[in-house]
Coordinates of C-alpha atoms in Angstrom, one line a residue:
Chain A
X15 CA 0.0 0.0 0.0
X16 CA 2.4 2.6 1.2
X17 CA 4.9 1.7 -2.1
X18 CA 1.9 2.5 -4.0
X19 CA 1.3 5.9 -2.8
X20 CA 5.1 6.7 -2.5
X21 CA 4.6 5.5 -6.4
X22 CA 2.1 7.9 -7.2
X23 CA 3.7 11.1 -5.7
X24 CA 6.7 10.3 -7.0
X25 CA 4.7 9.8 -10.6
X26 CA 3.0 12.9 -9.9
X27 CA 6.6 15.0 -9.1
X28 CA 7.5 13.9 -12.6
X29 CA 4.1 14.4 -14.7
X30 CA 4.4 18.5 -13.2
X31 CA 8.0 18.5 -14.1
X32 CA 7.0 16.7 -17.1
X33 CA 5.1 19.1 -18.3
X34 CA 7.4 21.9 -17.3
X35 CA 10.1 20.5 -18.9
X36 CA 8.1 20.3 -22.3
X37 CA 7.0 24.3 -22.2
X38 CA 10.8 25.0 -21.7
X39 CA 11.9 22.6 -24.2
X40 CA 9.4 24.3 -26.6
X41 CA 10.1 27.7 -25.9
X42 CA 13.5 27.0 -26.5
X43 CA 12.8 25.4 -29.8
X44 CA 10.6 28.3 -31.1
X45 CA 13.2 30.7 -29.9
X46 CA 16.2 28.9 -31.8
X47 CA 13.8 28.9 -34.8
X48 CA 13.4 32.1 -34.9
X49 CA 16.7 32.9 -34.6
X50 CA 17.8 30.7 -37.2
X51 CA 15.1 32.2 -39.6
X52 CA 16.8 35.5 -39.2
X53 CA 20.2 34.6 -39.3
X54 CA 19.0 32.3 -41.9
X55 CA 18.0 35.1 -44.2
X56 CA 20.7 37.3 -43.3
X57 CA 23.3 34.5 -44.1
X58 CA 21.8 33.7 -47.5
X59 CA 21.6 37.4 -48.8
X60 CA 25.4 37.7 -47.6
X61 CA 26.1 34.5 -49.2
X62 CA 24.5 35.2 -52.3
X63 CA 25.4 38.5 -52.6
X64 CA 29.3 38.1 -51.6
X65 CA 29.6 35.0 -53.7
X66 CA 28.0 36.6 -57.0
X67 CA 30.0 39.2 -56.5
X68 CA 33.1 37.8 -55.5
X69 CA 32.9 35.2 -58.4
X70 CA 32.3 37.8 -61.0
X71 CA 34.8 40.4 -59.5
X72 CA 37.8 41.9 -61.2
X73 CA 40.3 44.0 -60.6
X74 CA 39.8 46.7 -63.7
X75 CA 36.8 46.7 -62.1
X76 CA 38.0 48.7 -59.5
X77 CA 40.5 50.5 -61.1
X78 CA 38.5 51.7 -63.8
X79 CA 35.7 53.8 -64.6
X80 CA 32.7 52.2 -66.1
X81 CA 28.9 53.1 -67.7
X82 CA 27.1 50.4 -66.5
X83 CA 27.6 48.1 -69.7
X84 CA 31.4 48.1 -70.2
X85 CA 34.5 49.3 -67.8
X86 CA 34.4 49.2 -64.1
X87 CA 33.2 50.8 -61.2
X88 CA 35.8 53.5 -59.8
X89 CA 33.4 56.2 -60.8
X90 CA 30.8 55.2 -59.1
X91 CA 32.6 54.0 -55.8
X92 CA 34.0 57.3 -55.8
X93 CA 30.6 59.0 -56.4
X94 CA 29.5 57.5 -53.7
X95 CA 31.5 58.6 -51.2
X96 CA 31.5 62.0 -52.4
X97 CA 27.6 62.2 -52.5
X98 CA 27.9 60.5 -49.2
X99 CA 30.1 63.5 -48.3
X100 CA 28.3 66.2 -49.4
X101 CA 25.4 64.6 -47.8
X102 CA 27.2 64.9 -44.2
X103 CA 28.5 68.4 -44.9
X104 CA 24.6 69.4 -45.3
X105 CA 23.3 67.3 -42.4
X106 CA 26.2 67.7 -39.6
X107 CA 26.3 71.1 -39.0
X108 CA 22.1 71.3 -38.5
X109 CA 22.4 68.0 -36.3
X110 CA 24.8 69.1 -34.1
X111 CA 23.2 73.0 -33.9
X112 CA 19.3 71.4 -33.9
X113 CA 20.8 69.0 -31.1
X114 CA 22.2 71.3 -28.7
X115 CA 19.1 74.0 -28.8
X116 CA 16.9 71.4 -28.4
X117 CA 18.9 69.9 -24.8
X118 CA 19.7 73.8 -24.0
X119 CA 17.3 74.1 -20.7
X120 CA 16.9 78.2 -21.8
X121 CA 15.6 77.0 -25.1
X122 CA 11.8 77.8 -26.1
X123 CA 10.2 74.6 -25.4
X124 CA 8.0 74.5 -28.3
X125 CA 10.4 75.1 -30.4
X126 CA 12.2 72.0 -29.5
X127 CA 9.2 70.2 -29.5
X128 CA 8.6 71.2 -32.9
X129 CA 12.1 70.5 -34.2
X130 CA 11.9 66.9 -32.6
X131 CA 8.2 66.7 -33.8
X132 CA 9.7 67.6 -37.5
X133 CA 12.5 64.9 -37.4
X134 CA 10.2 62.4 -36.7
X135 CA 7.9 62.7 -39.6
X136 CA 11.4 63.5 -41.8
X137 CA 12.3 60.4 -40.8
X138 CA 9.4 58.7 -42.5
X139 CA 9.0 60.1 -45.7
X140 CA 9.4 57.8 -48.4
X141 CA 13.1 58.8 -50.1
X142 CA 11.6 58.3 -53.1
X143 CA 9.6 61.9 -52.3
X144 CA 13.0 63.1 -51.5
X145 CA 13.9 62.6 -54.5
X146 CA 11.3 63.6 -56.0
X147 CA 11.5 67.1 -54.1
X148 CA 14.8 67.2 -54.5
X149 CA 14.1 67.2 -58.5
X150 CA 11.3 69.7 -58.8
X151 CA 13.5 72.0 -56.6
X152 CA 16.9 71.5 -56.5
X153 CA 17.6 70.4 -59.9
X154 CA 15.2 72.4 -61.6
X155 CA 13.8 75.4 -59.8
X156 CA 17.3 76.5 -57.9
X157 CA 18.8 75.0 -61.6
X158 CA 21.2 72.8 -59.4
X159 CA 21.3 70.6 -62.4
X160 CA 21.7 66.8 -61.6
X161 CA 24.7 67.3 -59.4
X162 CA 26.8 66.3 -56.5
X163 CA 25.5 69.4 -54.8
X164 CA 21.5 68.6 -55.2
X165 CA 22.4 64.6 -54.7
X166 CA 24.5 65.5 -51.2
X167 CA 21.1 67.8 -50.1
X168 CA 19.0 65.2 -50.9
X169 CA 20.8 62.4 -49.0
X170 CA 21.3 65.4 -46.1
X171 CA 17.5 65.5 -45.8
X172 CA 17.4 62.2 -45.2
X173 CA 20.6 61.9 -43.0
X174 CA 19.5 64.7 -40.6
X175 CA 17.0 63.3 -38.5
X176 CA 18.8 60.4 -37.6
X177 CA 22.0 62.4 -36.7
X178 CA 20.2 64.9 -35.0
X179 CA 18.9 62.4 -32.8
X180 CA 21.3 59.9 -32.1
X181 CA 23.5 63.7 -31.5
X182 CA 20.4 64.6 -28.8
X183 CA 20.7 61.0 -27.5
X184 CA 24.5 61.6 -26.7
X185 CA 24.4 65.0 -25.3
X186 CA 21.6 63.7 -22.8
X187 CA 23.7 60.9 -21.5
X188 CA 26.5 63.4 -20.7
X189 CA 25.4 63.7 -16.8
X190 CA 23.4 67.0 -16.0
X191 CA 26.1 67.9 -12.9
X192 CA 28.1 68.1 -15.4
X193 CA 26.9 70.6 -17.2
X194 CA 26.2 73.1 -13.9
X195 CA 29.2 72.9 -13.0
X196 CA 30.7 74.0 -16.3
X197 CA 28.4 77.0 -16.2
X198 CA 29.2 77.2 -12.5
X199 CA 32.7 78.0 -13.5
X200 CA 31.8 81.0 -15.7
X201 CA 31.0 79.0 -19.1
X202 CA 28.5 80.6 -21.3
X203 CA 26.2 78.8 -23.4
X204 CA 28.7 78.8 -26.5
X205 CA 31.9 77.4 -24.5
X206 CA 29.3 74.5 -22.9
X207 CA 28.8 73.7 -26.5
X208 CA 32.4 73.6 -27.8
X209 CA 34.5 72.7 -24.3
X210 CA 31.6 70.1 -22.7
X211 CA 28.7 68.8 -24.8
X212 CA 30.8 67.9 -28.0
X213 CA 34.1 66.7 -26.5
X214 CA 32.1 64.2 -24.1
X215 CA 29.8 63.4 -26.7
X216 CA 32.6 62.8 -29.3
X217 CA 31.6 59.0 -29.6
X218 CA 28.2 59.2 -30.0
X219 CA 28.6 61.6 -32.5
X220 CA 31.1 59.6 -34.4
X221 CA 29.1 56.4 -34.1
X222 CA 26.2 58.6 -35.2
X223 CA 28.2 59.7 -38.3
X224 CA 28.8 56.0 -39.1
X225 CA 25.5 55.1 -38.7
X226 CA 23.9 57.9 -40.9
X227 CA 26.9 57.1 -43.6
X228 CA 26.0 53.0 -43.7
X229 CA 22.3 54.4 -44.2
X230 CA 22.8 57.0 -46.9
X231 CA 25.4 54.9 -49.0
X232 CA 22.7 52.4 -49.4
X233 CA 20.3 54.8 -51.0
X234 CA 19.1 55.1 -54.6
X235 CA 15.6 56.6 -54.6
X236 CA 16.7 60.5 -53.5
X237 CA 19.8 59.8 -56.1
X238 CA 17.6 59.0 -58.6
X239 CA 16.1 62.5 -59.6
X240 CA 19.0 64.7 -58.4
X241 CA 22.2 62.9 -58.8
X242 CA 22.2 61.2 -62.6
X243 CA 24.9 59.2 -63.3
X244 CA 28.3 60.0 -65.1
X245 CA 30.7 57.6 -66.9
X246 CA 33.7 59.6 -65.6
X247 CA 33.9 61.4 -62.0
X248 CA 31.7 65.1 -61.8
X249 CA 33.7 67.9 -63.3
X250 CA 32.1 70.5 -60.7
X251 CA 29.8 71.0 -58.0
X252 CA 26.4 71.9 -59.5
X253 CA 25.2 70.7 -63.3
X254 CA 27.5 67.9 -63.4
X255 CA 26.5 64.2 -63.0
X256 CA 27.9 62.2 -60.9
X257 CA 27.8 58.0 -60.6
X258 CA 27.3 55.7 -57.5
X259 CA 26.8 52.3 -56.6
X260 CA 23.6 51.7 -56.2
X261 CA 22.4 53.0 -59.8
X262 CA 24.9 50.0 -61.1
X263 CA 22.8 47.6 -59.4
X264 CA 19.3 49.4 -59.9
X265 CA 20.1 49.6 -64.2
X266 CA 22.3 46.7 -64.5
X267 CA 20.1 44.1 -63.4
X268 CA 17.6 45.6 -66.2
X269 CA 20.7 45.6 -68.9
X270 CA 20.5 42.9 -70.9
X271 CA 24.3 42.0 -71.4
X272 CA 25.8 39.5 -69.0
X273 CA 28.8 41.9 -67.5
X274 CA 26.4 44.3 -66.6
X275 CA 24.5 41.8 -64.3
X276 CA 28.2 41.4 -62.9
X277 CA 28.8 45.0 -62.0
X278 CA 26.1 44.7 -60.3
X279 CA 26.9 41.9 -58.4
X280 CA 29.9 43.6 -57.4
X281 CA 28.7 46.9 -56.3
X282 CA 25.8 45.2 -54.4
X283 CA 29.1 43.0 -52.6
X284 CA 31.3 46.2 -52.0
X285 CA 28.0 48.3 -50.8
X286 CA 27.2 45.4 -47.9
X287 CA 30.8 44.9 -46.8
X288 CA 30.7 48.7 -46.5
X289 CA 27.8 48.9 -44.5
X290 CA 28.5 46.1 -42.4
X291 CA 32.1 47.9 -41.6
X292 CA 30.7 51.2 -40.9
X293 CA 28.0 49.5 -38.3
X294 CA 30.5 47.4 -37.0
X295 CA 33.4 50.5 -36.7
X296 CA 30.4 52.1 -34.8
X297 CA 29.9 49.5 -32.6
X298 CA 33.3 49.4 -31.9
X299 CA 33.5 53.3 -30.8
X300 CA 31.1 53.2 -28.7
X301 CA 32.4 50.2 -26.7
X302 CA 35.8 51.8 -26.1
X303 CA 36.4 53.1 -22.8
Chain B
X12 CA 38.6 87.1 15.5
X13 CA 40.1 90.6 16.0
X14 CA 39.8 92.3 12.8
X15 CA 36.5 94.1 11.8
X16 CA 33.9 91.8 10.9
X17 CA 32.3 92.8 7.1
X18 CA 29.5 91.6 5.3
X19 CA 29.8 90.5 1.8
X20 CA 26.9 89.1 0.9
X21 CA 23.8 90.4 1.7
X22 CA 20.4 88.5 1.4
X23 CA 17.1 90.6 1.5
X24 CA 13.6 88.9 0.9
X25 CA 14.4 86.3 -1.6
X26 CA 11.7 84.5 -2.8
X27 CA 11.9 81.5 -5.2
X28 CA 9.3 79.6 -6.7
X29 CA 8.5 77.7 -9.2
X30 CA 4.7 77.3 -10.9
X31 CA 4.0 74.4 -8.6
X32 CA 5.4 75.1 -5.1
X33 CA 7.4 77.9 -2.9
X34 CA 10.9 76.8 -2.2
X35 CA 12.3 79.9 -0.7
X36 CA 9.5 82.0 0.9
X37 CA 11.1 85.4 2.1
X38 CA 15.1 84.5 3.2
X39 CA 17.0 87.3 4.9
X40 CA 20.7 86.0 5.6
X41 CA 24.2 88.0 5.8
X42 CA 27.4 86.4 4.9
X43 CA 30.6 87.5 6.5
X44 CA 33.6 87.8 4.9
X45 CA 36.5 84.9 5.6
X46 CA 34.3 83.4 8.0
X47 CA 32.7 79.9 7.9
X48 CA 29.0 80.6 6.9
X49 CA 27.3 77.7 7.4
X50 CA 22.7 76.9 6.3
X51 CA 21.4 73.7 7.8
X52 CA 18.1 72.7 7.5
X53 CA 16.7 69.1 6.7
X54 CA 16.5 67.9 3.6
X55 CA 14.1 70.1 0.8
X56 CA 14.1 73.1 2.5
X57 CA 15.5 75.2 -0.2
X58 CA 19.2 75.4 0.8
X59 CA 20.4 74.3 -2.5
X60 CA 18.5 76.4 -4.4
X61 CA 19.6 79.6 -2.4
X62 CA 23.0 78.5 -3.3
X63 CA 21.8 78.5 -6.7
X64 CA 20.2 81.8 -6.6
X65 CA 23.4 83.5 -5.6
X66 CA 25.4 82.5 -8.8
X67 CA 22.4 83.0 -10.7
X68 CA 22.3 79.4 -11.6
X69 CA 18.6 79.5 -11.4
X70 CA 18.8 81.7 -14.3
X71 CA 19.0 78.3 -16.5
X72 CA 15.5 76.8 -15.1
X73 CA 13.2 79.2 -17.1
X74 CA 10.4 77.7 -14.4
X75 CA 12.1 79.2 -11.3
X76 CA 10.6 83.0 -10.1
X77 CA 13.1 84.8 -8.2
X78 CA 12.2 88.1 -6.4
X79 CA 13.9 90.1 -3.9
X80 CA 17.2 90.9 -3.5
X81 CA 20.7 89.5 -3.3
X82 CA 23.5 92.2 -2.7
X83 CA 27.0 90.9 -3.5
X84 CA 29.8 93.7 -2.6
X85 CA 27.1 96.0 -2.3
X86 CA 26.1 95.3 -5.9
X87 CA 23.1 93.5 -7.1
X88 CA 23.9 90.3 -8.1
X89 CA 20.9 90.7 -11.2
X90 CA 23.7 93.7 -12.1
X91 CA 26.5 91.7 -12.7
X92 CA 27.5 90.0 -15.9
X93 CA 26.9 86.0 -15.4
X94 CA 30.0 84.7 -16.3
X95 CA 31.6 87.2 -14.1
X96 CA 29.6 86.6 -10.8
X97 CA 30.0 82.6 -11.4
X98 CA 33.7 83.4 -11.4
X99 CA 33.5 85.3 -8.3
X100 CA 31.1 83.0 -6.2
X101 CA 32.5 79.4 -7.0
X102 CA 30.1 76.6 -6.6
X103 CA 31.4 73.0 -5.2
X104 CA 28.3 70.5 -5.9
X105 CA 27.0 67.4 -3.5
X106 CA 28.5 64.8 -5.2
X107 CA 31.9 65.0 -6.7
X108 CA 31.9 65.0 -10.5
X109 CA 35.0 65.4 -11.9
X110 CA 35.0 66.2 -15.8
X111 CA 36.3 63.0 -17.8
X112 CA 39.8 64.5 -18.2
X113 CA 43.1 64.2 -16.2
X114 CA 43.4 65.9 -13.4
X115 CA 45.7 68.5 -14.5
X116 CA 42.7 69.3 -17.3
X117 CA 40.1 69.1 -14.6
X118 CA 41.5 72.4 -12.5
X119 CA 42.7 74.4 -15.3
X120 CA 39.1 73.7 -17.3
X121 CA 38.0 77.1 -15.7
X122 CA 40.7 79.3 -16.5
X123 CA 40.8 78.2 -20.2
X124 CA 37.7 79.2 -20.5
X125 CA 38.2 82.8 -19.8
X126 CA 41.3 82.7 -22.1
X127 CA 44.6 81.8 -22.9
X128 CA 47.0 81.7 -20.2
X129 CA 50.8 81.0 -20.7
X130 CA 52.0 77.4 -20.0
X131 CA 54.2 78.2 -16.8
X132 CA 51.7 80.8 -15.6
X133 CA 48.9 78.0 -15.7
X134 CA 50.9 75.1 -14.3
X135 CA 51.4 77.5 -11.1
X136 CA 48.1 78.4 -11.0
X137 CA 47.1 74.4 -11.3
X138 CA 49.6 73.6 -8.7
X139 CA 48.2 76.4 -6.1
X140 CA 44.7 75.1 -6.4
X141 CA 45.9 72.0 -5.9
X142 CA 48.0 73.3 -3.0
X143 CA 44.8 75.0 -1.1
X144 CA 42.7 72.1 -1.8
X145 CA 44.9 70.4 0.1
X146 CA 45.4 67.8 -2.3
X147 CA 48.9 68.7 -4.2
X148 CA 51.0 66.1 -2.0
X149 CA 48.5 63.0 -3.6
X150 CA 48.2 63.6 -6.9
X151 CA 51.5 65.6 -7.7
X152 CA 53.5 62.3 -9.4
X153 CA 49.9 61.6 -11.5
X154 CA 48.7 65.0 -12.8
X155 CA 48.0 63.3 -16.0
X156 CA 45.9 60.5 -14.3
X157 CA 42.0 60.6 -15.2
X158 CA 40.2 62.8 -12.3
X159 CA 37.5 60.6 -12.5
X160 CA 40.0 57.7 -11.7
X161 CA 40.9 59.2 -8.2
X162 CA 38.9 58.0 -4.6
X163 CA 35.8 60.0 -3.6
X164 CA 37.3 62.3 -1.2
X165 CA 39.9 63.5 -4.1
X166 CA 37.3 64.1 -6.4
X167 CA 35.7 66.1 -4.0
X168 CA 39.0 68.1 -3.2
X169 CA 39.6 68.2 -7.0
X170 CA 36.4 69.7 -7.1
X171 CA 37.5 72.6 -4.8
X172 CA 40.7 73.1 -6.3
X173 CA 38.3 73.5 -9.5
X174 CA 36.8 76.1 -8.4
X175 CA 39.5 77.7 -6.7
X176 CA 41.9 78.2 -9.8
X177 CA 39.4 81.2 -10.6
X178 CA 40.3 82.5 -7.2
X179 CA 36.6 83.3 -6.4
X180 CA 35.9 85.3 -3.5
X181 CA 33.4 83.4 -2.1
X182 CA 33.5 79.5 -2.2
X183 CA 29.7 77.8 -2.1
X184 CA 30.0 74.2 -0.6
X185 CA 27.1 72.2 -1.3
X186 CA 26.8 69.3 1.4
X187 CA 30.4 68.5 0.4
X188 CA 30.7 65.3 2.9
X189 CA 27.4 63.4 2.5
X190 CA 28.5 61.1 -0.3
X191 CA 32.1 60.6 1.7
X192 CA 33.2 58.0 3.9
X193 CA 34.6 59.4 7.7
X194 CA 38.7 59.5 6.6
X195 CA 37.8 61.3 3.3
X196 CA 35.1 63.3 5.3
X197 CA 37.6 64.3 7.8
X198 CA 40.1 65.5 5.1
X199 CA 37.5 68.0 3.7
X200 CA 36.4 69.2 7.5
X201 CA 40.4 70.3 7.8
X202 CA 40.3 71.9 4.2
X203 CA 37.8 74.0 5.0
X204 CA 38.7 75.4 8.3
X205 CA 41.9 76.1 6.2
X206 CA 40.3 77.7 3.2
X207 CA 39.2 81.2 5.3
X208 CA 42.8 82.2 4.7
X209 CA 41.9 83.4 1.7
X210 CA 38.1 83.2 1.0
X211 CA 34.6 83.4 2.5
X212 CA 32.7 79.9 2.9
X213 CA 29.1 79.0 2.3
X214 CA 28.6 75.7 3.5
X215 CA 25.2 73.9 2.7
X216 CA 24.7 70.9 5.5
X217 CA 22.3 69.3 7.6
X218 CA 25.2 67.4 9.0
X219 CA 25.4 69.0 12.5
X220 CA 28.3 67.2 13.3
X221 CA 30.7 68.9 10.6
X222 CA 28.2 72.3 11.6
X223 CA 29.9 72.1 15.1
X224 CA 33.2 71.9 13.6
X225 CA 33.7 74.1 11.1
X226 CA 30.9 76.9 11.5
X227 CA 31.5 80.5 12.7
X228 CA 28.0 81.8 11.7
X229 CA 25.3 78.9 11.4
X230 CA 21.7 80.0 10.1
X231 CA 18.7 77.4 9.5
X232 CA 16.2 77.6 7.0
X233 CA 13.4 75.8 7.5
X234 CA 10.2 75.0 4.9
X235 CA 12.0 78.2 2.7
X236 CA 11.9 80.2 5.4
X237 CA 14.7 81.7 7.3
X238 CA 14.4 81.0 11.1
X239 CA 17.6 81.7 12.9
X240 CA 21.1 82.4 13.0
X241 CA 24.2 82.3 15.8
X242 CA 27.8 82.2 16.1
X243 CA 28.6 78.4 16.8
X244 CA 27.9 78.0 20.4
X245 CA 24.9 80.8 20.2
X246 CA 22.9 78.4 17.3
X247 CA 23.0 75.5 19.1
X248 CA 22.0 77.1 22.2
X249 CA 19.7 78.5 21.1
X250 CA 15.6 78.1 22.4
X251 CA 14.1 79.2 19.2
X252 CA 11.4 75.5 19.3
X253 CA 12.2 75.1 15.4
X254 CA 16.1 75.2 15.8
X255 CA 15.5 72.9 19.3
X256 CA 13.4 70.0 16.9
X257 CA 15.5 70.5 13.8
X258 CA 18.8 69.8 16.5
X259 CA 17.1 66.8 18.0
X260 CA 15.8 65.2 14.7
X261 CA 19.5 65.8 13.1
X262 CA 21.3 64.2 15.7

């Protein structure tokens, strides 16, 4: 008698921790899958991607300048960067300015809140009305021409928000005693700026840089309509075209010769190794002590 | 005690609130010059924001309404140019907070802001700060060592020797001990019964214990309100009821 009730506690102990043991073993399962279906996708785009572009890569490719359908890509890598470029010199200076009034305490308050408000919404227009904008006024009304100069105001528009907030984000973490105590010595509002709030928040800036680069050298749709595309590098600042990276693989893939479909391989390989640099470099900043 | 005893700062009717609350409802207070001035009160009663309204800190909360007046060297302080009264009336806070620089960087941070000074010229004027703050002979081999890297008690000393570079005539000491441990406490007591050499102290406290050691002149504020003042021995005999609770709930 007594055996048998030992037994059945003893079965009942291992039914509840049966049972427990098959919820965790579950959630554990679903969890995994989940993370394999991500890194599942992410792994296959790299692989395809690197590997079609690594297969069909060449070296004229990058030492050479190209239209899409014969030569290489120099041009546009070097488009790129200097759209990317111009992009930053448009969106920095705002971000970092926009930033500090909005965390200045003697700031008007709705003004901040509708700076932030603004950002927000920039953040979520489409590029493609970027673009789009950028065409109807850049390139035609202020006759900007398809140029490195409307392209880099264009891809400002879009950088700006993000900078201005992961800028916001850094000067806020930069503790408040701080601050008082800088103006406590006899700092106006201008030395706070230059001798506290942008030498502490030198990372986050620099990460935030990064971050807004890895975003806007990825970008075709704001290009589109203000950039063009040019078989040799721009020979100015406005009404000259200028080439970049993603227009290879946006027309290429439409071309119907084989070697176009392999610049395109290879600027879609060079424009995610980029990328992934620039977010890891970032990441890297902001670890270091 | 023998020389004439003057008043440097003088505190008539000041009145700060902001749009939900009165923190300082009608404070009268003198401070004397090179003497230990010392404003206990329990916690919230408005003693750090009178520091605060001295060096017109509270200028940066646009919530804050400040009436009355606040006479500094006779003058108004509403008269003087920011930056210059904040150079004049130093401000040491609670908790120390070095800036994240060495600690060579740390006490020159407020000369270089009012200019360029020669290389000798400033390491003196570093090394003198360091000197009054009583902390030169630890730190002298590791000038270029992060201030933040240094014990609690440094900090707060390399706080001081902050603010002292700009040879202020007034020094503000906001609860300097609370977030310090007895040894590193007992270094700052010394300090500032040293620092009356060559400047006036404000010390913010409810600490009674560091009150009894270092004060000369010892008001309470109590709710925002200014209740009494003494010379040591006078305060804390005092049989004002408010000063008699606020003793025997501090201690």
């Amino acid at each position: 008698m007594t055996d048998g009730i030992q037994e059945e506690t003893v079965l009942i102990k291992w039914k509840g921790l049966g049972i427990r043991k098959i919820k965790d073993s579950m959630a554990k399962v679903v969890s995994y899958l989940i993370l394999a279906l991500m890194a599942g996708v992410l792994v296959s785009i790299f692989a395809y991607i690197l590997g079609s572009g690594a297969a069909h890569a060449t070296i004229s490719m990058f030492t050479t300048f190209g239209d899409t359908t014969t030569g290489g890509l120099l041009n546009a890598i070097i488009g790129t960067w200097m759209l990317v470029g111009m992009g930053l010199l448009f969106s920095i200076p705002p971000g970092i300015l926009g930033a500090i009034y909005i965390v200045n305490s003697k700031s008007n308050t709705r003004v901040s809140y509708i700076v932030k408000l603004f950002t927000d919404i920039l953040t979520s227009v489409p590029s493609i009305v970027i673009g789009l904008f950028g065409y109807l006024v850049l390139v035609i009304k202020f006759g900007f021409g398809y140029s490195l100069v409307a392209g880099g105001i264009a891809l400002g528009i879009m950088m700006l928000p993000y900078l201005l907030r992961i800028i916001e984000i850094s000067f806020r973490n930069i503790p408040r005693e701080q601050i008082e105590n800088a103006y406590a010595l006899g700092a106006d509002d201008i030395k706070i700026a230059s001798r506290v709030y942008l030498p502490q928040a030198s990372k986050g800036i620099l990460s935030g840089i990064l971050l807004a680069v890895s975003i806007a050298a990825g970008e075709t749709a704001q290009l589109i309509y203000t950039a063009g595309f040019n078989n040799a590098l721009p020979t100015g600042f406005l009404k000259s075209q200028v080439a970049y990276l993603t227009y290879v693989v946006w027309t290429g893939i439409n071309q119907p010769s084989q070697y176009s479909h392999y610049l395109a391989y290879v600027s879609a390989m060079i424009l995610i190794l980029t990328i992934t640099a620039l977010i890891f470099l970032s990441k890297y900043i902001v670890r270091r002590k | 005690m023998a020389e004439k005893i003057e008043k440097i700062i003088e505190i008539e009717n000041l009145r700060v609130e902001t749009r939900k609350k009165v923190i300082l409802d009608g404070v009268y207070l003198n401070i004397f010059k090179n003497r230990v001035n010392t404003v206990v009160g329990p916690s919230g009663s408005g003693k750090s924001t009178l520091l605060r309204a001295l060096n017109r800190l509270l200028d940066l909360d646009p919530s804050m309404k400040i009436s009355g007046d606040i006479l500094f060297d006779k003058r108004n302080v509403k008269d003087y140019d920011e930056v210059e009264l904040r150079r004049e009336i130093g401000l040491v806070f609670q908790k120390p907070n070095p800036f994240p620089m060495s600690v060579y960087e740390n006490v020159a941070f407020g000369l270089r802001l009012h200019g360029k000074v020669r290389k000798e010229e400033m390491d003196r004027m570093v090394q003198q700060s360091l000197v009054d703050a009583n902390l030169y002979d630890e730190v002298k081999d590791n000038l270029n060592a992060r201030g933040d890297s240094l014990s609690g008690g440094q900090q707060q000393r390399l706080c001081i020797a902050r603010a002292l570079i700009l040879r202020p005539k007034v020094l503000m000491l906001d609860e300097p001990t609370s977030a310090l441990d007895p040894v590193a406490k007992g270094k700052v007591i010394d300090l500032i019964r040293t620092l009356t050499r060559k400047y006036t102290v404000i010390l913010v406290t409810h600490d009674m214990n560091l009150t009894r050691r270092v004060s000369d002149y010892t008001n309470l504020i109590y709710n925002g309100k200014f209740i009494a003042k003494g010379t040591g021995s006078e305060f804390f005999e005092s049989d004002l009821e408010e000063v008699k609770e606020f003793l025997s709930e501090a201690d």
